[in-house]
Structure formats: C-alpha cells, structure tokens
PDB file of C-alpha atoms and ligand atoms in Angstrom:
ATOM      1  CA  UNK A  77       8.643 114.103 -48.440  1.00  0.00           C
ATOM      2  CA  UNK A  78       7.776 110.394 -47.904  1.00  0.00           C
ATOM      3  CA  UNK A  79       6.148 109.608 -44.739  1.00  0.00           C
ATOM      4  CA  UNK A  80       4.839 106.045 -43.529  1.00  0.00           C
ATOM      5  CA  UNK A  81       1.709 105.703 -41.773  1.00  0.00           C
ATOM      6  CA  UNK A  82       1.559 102.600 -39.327  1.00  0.00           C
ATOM      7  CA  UNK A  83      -0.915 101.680 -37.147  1.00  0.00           C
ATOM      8  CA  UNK A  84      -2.535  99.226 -34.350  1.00  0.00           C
ATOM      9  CA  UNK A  85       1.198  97.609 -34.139  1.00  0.00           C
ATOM     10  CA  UNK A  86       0.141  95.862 -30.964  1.00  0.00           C
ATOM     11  CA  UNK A  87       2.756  94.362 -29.395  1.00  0.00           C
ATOM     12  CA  UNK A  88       3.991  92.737 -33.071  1.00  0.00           C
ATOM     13  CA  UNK A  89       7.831  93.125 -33.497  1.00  0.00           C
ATOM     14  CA  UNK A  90       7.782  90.966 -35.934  1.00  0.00           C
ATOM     15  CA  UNK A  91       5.434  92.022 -38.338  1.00  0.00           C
ATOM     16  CA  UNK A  92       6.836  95.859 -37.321  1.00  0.00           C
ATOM     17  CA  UNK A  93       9.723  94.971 -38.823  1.00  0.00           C
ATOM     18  CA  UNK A  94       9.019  93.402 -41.834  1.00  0.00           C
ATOM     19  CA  UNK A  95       7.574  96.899 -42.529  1.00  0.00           C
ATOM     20  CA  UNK A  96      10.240  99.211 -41.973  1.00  0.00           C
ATOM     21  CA  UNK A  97      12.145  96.901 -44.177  1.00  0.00           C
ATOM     22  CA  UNK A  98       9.646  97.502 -46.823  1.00  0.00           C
ATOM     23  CA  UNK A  99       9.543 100.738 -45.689  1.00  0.00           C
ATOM     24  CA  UNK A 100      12.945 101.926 -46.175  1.00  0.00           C
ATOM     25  CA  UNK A 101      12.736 104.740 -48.425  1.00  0.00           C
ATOM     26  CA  UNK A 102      10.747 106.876 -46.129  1.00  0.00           C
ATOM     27  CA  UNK A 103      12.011 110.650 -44.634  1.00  0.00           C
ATOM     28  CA  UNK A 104       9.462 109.912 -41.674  1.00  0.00           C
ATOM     29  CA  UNK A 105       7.324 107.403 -39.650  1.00  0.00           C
ATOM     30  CA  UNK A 106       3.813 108.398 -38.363  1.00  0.00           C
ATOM     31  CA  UNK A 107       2.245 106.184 -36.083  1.00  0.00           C
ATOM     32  CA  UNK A 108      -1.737 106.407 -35.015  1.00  0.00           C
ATOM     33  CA  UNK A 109      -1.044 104.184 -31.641  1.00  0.00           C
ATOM     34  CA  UNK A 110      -2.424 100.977 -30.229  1.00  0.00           C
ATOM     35  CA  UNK A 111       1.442 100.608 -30.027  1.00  0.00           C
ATOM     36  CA  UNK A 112       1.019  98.023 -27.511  1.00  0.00           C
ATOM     37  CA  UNK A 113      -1.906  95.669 -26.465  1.00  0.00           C
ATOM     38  CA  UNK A 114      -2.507  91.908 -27.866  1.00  0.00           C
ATOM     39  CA  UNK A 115       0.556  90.808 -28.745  1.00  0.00           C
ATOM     40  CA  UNK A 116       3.856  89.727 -26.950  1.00  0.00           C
ATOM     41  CA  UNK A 117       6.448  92.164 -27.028  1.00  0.00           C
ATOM     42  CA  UNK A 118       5.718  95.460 -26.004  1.00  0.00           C
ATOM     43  CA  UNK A 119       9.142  96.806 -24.816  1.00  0.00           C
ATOM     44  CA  UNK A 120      11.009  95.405 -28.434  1.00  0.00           C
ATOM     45  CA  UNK A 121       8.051  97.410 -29.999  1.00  0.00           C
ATOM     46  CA  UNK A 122       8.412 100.692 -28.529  1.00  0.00           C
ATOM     47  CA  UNK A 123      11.973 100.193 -28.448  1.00  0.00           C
ATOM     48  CA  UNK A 124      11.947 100.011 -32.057  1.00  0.00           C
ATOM     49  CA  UNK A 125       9.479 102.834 -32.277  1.00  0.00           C
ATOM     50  CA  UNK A 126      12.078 104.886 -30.279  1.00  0.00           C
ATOM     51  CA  UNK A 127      15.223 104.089 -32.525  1.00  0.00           C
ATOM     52  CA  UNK A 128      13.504 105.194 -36.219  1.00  0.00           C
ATOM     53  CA  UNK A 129      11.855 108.243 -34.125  1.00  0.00           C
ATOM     54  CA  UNK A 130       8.468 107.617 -35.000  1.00  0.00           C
ATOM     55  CA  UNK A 131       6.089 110.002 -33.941  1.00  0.00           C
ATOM     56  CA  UNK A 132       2.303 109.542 -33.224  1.00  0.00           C
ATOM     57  CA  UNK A 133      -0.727 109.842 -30.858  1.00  0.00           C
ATOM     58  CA  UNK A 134      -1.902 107.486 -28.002  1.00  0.00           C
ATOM     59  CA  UNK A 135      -4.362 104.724 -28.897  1.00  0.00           C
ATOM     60  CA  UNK A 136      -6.805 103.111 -26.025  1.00  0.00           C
ATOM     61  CA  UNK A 137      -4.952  99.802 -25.820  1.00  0.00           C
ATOM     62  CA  UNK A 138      -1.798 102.313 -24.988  1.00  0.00           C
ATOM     63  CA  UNK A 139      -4.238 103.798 -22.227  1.00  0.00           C
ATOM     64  CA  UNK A 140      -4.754 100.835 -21.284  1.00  0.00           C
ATOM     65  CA  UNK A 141      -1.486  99.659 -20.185  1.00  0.00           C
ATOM     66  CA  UNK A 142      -1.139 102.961 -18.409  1.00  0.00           C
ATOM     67  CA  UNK A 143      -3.459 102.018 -15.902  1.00  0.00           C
ATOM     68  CA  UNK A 144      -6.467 104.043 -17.857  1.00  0.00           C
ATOM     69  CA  UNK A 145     -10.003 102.900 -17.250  1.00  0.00           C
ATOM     70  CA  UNK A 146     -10.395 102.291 -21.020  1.00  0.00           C
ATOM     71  CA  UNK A 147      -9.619  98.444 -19.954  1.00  0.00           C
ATOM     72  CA  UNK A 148     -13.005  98.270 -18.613  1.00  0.00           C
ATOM     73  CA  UNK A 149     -14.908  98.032 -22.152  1.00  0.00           C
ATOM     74  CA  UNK A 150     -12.806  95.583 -23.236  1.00  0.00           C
ATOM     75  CA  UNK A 151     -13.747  92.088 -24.085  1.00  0.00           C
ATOM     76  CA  UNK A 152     -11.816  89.338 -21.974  1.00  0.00           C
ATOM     77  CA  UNK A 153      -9.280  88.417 -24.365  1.00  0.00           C
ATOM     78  CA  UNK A 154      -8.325  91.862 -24.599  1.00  0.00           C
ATOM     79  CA  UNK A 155      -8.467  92.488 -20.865  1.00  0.00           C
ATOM     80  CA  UNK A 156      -6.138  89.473 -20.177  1.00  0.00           C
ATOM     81  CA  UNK A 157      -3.677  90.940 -22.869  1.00  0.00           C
ATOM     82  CA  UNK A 158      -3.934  94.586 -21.217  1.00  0.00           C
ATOM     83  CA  UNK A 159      -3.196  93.537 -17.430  1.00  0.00           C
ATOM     84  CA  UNK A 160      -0.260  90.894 -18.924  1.00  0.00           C
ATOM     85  CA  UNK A 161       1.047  94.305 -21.118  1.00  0.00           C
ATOM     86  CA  UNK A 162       0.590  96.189 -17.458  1.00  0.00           C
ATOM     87  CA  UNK A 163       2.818  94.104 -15.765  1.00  0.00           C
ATOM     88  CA  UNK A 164       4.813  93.401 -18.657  1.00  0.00           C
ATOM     89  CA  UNK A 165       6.278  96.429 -19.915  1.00  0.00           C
ATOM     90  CA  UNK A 166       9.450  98.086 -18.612  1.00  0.00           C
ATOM     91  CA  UNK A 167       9.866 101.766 -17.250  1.00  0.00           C
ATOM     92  CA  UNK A 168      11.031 103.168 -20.321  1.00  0.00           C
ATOM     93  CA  UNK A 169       8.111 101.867 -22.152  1.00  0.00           C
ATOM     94  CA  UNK A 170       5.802 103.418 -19.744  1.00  0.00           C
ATOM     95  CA  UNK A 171       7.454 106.678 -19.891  1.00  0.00           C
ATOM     96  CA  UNK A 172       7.479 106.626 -23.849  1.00  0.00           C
ATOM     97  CA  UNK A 173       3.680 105.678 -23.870  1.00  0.00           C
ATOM     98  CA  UNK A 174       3.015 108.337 -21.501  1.00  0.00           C
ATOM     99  CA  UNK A 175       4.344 110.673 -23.826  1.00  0.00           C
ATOM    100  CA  UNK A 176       2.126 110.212 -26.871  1.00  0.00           C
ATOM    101  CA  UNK A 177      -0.813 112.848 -27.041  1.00  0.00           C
ATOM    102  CA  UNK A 178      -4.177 111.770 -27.828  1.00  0.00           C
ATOM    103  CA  UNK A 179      -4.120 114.241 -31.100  1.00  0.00           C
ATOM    104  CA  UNK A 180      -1.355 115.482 -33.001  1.00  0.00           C
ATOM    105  CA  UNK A 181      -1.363 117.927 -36.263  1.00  0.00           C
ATOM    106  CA  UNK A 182       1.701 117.784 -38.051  1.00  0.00           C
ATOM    107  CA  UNK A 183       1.347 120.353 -41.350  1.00  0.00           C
ATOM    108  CA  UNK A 184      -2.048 119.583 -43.215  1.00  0.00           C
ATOM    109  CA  UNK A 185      -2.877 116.298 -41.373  1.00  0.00           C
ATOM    110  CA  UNK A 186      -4.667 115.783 -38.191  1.00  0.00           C
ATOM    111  CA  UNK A 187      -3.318 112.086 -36.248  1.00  0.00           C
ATOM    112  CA  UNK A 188      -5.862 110.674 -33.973  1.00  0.00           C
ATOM    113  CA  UNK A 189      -6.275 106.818 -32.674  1.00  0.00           C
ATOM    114  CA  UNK A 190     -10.183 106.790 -33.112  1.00  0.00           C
ATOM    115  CA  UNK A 191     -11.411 109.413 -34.740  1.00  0.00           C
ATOM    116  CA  UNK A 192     -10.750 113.275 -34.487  1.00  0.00           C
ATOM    117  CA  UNK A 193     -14.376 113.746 -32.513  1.00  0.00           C
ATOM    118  CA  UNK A 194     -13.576 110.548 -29.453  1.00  0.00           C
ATOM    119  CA  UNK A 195     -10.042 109.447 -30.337  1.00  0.00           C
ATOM    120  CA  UNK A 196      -9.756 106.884 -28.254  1.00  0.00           C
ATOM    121  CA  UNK A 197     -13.298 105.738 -27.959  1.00  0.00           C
ATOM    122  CA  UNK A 198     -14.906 106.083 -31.800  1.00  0.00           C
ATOM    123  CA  UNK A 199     -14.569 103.600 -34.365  1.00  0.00           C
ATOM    124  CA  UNK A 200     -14.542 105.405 -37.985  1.00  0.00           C
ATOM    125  CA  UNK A 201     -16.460 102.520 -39.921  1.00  0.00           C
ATOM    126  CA  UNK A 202     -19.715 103.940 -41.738  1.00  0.00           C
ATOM    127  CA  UNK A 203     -20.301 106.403 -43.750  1.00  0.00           C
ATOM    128  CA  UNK A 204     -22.464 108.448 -41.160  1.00  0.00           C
ATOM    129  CA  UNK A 205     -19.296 108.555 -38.617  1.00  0.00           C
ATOM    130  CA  UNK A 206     -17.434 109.650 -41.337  1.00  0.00           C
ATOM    131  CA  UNK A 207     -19.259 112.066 -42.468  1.00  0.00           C
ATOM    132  CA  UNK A 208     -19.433 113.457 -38.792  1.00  0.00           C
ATOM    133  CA  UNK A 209     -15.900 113.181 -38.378  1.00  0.00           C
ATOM    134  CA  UNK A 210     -14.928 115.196 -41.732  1.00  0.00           C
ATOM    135  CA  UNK A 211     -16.653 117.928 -40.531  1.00  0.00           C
ATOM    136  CA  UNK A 212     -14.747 118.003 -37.225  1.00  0.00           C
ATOM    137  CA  UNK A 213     -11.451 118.149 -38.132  1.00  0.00           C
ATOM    138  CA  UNK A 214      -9.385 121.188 -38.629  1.00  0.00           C
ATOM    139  CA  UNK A 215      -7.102 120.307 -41.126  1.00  0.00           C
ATOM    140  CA  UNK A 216      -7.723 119.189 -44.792  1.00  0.00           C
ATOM    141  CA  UNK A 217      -6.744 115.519 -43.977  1.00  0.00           C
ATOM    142  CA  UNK A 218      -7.282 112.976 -40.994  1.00  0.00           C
ATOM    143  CA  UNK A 219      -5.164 109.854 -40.445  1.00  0.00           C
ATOM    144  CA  UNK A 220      -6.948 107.514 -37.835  1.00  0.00           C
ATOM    145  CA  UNK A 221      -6.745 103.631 -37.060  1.00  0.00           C
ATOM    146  CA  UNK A 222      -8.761 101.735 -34.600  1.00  0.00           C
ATOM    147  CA  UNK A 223     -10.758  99.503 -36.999  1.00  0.00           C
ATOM    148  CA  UNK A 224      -7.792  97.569 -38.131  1.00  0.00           C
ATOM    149  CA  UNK A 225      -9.106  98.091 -41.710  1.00  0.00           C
ATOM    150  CA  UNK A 226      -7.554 100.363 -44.732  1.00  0.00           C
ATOM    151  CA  UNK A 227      -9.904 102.496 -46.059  1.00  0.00           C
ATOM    152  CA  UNK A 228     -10.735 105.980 -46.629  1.00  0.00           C
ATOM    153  CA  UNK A 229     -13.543 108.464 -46.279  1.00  0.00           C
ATOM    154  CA  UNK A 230     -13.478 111.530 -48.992  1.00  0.00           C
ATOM    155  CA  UNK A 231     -15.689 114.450 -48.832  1.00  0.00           C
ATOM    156  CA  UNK A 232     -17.295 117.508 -47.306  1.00  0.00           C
ATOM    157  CA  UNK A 233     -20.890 118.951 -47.472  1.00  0.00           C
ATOM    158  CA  UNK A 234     -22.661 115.416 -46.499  1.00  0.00           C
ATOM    159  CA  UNK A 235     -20.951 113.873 -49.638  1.00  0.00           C
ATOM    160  CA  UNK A 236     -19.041 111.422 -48.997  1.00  0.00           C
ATOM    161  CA  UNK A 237     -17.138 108.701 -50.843  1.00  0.00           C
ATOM    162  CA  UNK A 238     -15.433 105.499 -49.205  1.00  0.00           C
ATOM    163  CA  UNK A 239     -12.810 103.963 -50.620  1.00  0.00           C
ATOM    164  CA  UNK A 240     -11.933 100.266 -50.014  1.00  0.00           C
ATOM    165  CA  UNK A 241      -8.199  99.935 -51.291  1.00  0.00           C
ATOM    166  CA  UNK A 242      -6.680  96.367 -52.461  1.00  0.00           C
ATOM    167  CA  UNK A 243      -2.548  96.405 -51.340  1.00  0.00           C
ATOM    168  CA  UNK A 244      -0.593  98.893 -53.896  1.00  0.00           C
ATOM    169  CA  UNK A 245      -4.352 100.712 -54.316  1.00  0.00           C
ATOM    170  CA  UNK A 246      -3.198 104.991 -54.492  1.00  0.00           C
ATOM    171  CA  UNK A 247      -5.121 108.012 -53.865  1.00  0.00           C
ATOM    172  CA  UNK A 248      -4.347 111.125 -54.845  1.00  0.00           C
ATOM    173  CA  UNK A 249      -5.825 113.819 -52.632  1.00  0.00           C
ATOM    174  CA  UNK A 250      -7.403 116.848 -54.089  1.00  0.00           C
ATOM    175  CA  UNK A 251      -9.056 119.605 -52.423  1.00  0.00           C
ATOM    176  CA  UNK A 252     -11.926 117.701 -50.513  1.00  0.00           C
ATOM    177  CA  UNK A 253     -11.406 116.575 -47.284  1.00  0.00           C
ATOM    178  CA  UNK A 254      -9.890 113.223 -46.363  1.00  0.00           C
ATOM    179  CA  UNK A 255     -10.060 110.841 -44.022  1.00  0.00           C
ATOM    180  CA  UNK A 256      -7.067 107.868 -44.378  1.00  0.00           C
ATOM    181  CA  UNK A 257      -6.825 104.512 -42.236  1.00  0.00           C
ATOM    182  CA  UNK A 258      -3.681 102.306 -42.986  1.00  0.00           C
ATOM    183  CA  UNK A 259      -4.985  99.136 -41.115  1.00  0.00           C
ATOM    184  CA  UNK A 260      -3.389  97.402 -38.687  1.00  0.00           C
ATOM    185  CA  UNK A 261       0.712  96.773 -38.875  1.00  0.00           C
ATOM    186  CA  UNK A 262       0.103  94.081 -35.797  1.00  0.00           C
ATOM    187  CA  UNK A 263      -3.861  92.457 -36.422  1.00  0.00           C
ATOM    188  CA  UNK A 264      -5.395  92.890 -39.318  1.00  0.00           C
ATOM    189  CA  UNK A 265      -8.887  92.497 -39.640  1.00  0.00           C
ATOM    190  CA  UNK A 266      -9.840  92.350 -42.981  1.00  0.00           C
ATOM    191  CA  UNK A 267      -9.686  89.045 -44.285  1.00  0.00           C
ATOM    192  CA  UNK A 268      -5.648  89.629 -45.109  1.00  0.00           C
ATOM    193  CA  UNK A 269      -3.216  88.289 -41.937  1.00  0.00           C
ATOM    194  CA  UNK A 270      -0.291  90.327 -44.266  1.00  0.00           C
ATOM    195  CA  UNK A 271       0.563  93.573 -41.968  1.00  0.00           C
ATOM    196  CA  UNK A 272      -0.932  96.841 -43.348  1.00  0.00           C
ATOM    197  CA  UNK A 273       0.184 100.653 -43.862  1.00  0.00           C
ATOM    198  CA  UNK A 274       0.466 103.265 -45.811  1.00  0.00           C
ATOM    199  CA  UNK A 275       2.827 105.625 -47.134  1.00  0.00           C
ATOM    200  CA  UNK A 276       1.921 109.469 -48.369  1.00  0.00           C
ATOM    201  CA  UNK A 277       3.763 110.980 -50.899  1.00  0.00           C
ATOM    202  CA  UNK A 278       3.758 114.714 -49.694  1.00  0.00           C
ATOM    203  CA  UNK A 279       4.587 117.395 -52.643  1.00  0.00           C
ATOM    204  CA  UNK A 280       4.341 114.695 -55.472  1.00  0.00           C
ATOM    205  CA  UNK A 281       4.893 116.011 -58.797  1.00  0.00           C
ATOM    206  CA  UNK A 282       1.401 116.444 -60.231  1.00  0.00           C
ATOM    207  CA  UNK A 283       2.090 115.334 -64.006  1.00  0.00           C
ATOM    208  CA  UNK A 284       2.362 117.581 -66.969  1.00  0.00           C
ATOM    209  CA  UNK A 285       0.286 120.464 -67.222  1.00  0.00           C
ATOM    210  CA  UNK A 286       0.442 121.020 -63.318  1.00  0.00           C
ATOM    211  CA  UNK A 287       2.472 122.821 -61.067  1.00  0.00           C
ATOM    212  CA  UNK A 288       0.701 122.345 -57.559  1.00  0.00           C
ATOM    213  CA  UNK A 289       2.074 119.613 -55.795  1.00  0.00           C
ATOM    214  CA  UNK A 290      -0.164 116.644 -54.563  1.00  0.00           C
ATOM    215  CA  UNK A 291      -0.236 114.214 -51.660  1.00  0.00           C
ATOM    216  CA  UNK A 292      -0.424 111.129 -53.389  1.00  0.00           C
ATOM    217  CA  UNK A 293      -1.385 107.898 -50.771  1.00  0.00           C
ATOM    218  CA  UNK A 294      -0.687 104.543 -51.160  1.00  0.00           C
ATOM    219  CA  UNK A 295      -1.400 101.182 -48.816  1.00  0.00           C
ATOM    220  CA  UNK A 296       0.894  98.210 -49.102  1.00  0.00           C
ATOM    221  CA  UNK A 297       0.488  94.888 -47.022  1.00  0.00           C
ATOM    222  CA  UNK A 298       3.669  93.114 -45.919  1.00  0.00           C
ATOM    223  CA  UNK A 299       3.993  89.135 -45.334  1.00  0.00           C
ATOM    224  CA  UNK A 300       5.456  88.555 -41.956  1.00  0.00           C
ATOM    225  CA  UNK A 301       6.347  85.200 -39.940  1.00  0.00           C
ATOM    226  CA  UNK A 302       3.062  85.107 -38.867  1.00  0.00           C
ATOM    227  CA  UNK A 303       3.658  81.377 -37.052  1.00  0.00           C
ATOM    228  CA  UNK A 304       6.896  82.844 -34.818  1.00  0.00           C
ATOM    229  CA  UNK A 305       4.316  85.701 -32.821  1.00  0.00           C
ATOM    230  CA  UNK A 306       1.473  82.786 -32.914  1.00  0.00           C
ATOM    231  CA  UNK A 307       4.479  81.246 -30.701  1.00  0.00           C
ATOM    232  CA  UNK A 308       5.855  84.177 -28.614  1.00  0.00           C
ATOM    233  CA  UNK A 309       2.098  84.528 -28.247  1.00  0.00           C
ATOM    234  CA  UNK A 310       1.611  81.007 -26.324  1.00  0.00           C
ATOM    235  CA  UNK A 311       4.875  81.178 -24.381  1.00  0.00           C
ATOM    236  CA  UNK A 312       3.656  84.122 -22.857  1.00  0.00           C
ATOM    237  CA  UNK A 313       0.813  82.876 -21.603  1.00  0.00           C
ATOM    238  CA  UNK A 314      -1.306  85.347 -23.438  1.00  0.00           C
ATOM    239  CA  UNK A 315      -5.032  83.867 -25.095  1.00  0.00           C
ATOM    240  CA  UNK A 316      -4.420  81.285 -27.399  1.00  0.00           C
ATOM    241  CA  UNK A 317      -7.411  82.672 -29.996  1.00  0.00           C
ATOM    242  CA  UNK A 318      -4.953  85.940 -29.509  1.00  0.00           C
ATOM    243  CA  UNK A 319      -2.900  84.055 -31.924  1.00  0.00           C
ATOM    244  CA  UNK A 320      -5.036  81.906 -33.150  1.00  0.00           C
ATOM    245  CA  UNK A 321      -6.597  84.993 -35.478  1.00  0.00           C
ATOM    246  CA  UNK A 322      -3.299  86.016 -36.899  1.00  0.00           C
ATOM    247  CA  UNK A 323      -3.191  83.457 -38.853  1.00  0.00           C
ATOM    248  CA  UNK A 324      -6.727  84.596 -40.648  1.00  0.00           C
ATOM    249  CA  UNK A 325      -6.886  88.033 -40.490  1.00  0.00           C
ATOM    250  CA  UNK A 326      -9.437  88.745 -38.757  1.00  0.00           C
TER     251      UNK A 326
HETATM  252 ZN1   ZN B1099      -6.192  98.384 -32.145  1.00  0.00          ZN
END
C-alpha cells in the first residue's frame, strides 16, 4: 500500500494540488493538520481534503480557527491570519475541522501535529526532543509536522540518528523506531519554497534474499505557482510578509 503523507497545507490550494497531481499513484492520503491557517483559502482546502478522503489529526493553527486559545501564542502575523481564517471559513469547514482528533494510530504509525508527547504545542526539532518523543510513542513509527521541515529522527535507547533528506532522499525503516516529518505542503521553511511530502511504501518488497516486507519512505518537493497564492494572499487582505516568504522558503 502507497500512502502520502502531507502536512502544514495552510490554507494553500494551490500548492495542495500540485501534489495530489504528483501524487496520483497513491491507495491513501494521510494528513498531520495545520490544514488551515496562513494562507487564503481555507474552505477550497478542506474541500479538497474532503473529496480524496484524506484522513489526519488536528494541528494548532486548525485549533485555532475553532476558536481554541492556542491563538494566544501566536506571533501577529499569524494571529491576523487565524481571526481572518475564523471569520473566513464556512460551516462545513468548521464541522470537518472539528472532526480531526489530536492523535490518530492507523496500523504501525502513530499521526500527531506536534509531537506524540504535546501535539499541538511541541516542536520536534533537536535531537533531545526527539529522543524524548521516541520513547513516548506506542507504535514503531511517528509521523508529525509542525516545523515545516522534512526530516527524520531514528532510534531507541538514547541513540538517535537524524536524517536531513534532499527531495527524492528514501528511507527504509528497519526495526528501530522512527520518527518521519514530510515538511510543509503550504510554507516551507527550509530554504526550498517547492511544497513538501512524503509518500511510504507500506509492504515493499525487500530485495532478494528477503521475505519480510519493508516500509520504504520517500520525500518529494513539488513546484507550485507560487506568485498566484502571493496574490490571493494580498486580495484577501491577509499580511503581505504572509506572502512575501513563499517566495523564499522560509
Ligand atoms: Zn504549521
């Protein structure tokens, strides 16, 4: 089974769909949330969402627009963007976002926004949160978001490895504990503006010699009309530096 991961889609259409175009091939779509938040279309975004049946957790932006206090630690530009996505969004977006649990576990994998220990509050980004967070989840691997950067976290017993991966960079996971971030579909922060995921190859064949099936991940970045949501951005009234970073990646 082929399942894409996408997350921190914030409000992007655009970029959203130049990924499920790239996409194509997959039997499932996993989302980590921050669904909404930032950008300028919300209700085409879950609507989308809706229509391939993705299925995911709730990020803090996604609180957010709920009316959730998690607004408050936000820094202005994000603030303006959360009370514009508050007023913004239509019923059916609201009811879909009020839907999506903070954690899900779907077979051997463990979806949180943050991290599996504060999932919508932790950022995942050294080695001494990940090393914390391996040890808290359940299942053999964790898919989380949240920093808007791919990478990954392997290991158990205090040892742990992180993995920086370049677009088309694979993993295959063995029998140590895994933590996986696609990046962000919507804002990445990385240094690339192309939109981010990740798609796991559940029950790969192995290679010769082998007969247990692997999970075999890989990250891909998409280009996307970057300049038409720098646009919808300004029309809407939303910060300018909102778009502004798109166009960097960062
Ligand atoms: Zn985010």
């Amino acid at each position: 089974m082929r399942v894409a991961v996408l997350s921190d889609i914030h409000s992007n259409l655009v970029a959203l769909d130049a990924i499920l175009a790239h996409a194509r091939s997959v039997d499932a779509i996993w989302h980590l949330g921050d669904v909404v938040g930032y950008g300028p279309d919300p209700d085409g975004v879950v609507a989308r969402l809706g229509e391939v049946g993705a299925t995911g957790v709730r990020g803090n932006h996604d609180a957010a627009a709920l009316g959730g206090p998690e607004i408050d630690w936000f820094n202005p530009d994000a603030r303006a963007a959360a009370e514009w996505t508050r007023d913004t969004i239509s019923g059916a977006t609201r009811a879909w976002l009020d839907e999506q649990p903070e954690r899900r576990t779907i077979g051997s994998f463990s979806l949180v926004h943050g991290s599996p220990l504060d999932p919508l509050r932790e950022y995942i980004a050294t080695l001494a949160s990940a090393r914390d967070n391996l040890a808290a989840i359940d299942t053999p691997v964790g898919l989380h978001g949240h920093t808007h950067v791919p990478v990954a976290f392997v290991g158990d017993q205090g040892d742990v490895m992180i993995i920086e991966p370049r677009d088309g960079a694979t993993l295959e996971i063995d029998d140590r504990r895994t933590l996986i971030n696609p990046g962000s579909v919507g804002q990445p922060r990385d240094g690339d503006p192309r939109a981010s995921y990740l798609t796991l190859d559940i029950g790969a064949d192995a290679g010769p010699g082998s007969e247990t099936p692997v999970t075999v991940v890989a990250w891909h970045r998409v280009a996307y009309d970057v300049e038409a949501v720098q646009a919808a951005i300004r029309t809407a009234g939303l910060p300018r530096r909102l778009a502004d970073r798109l166009a960097f990646g960062a």
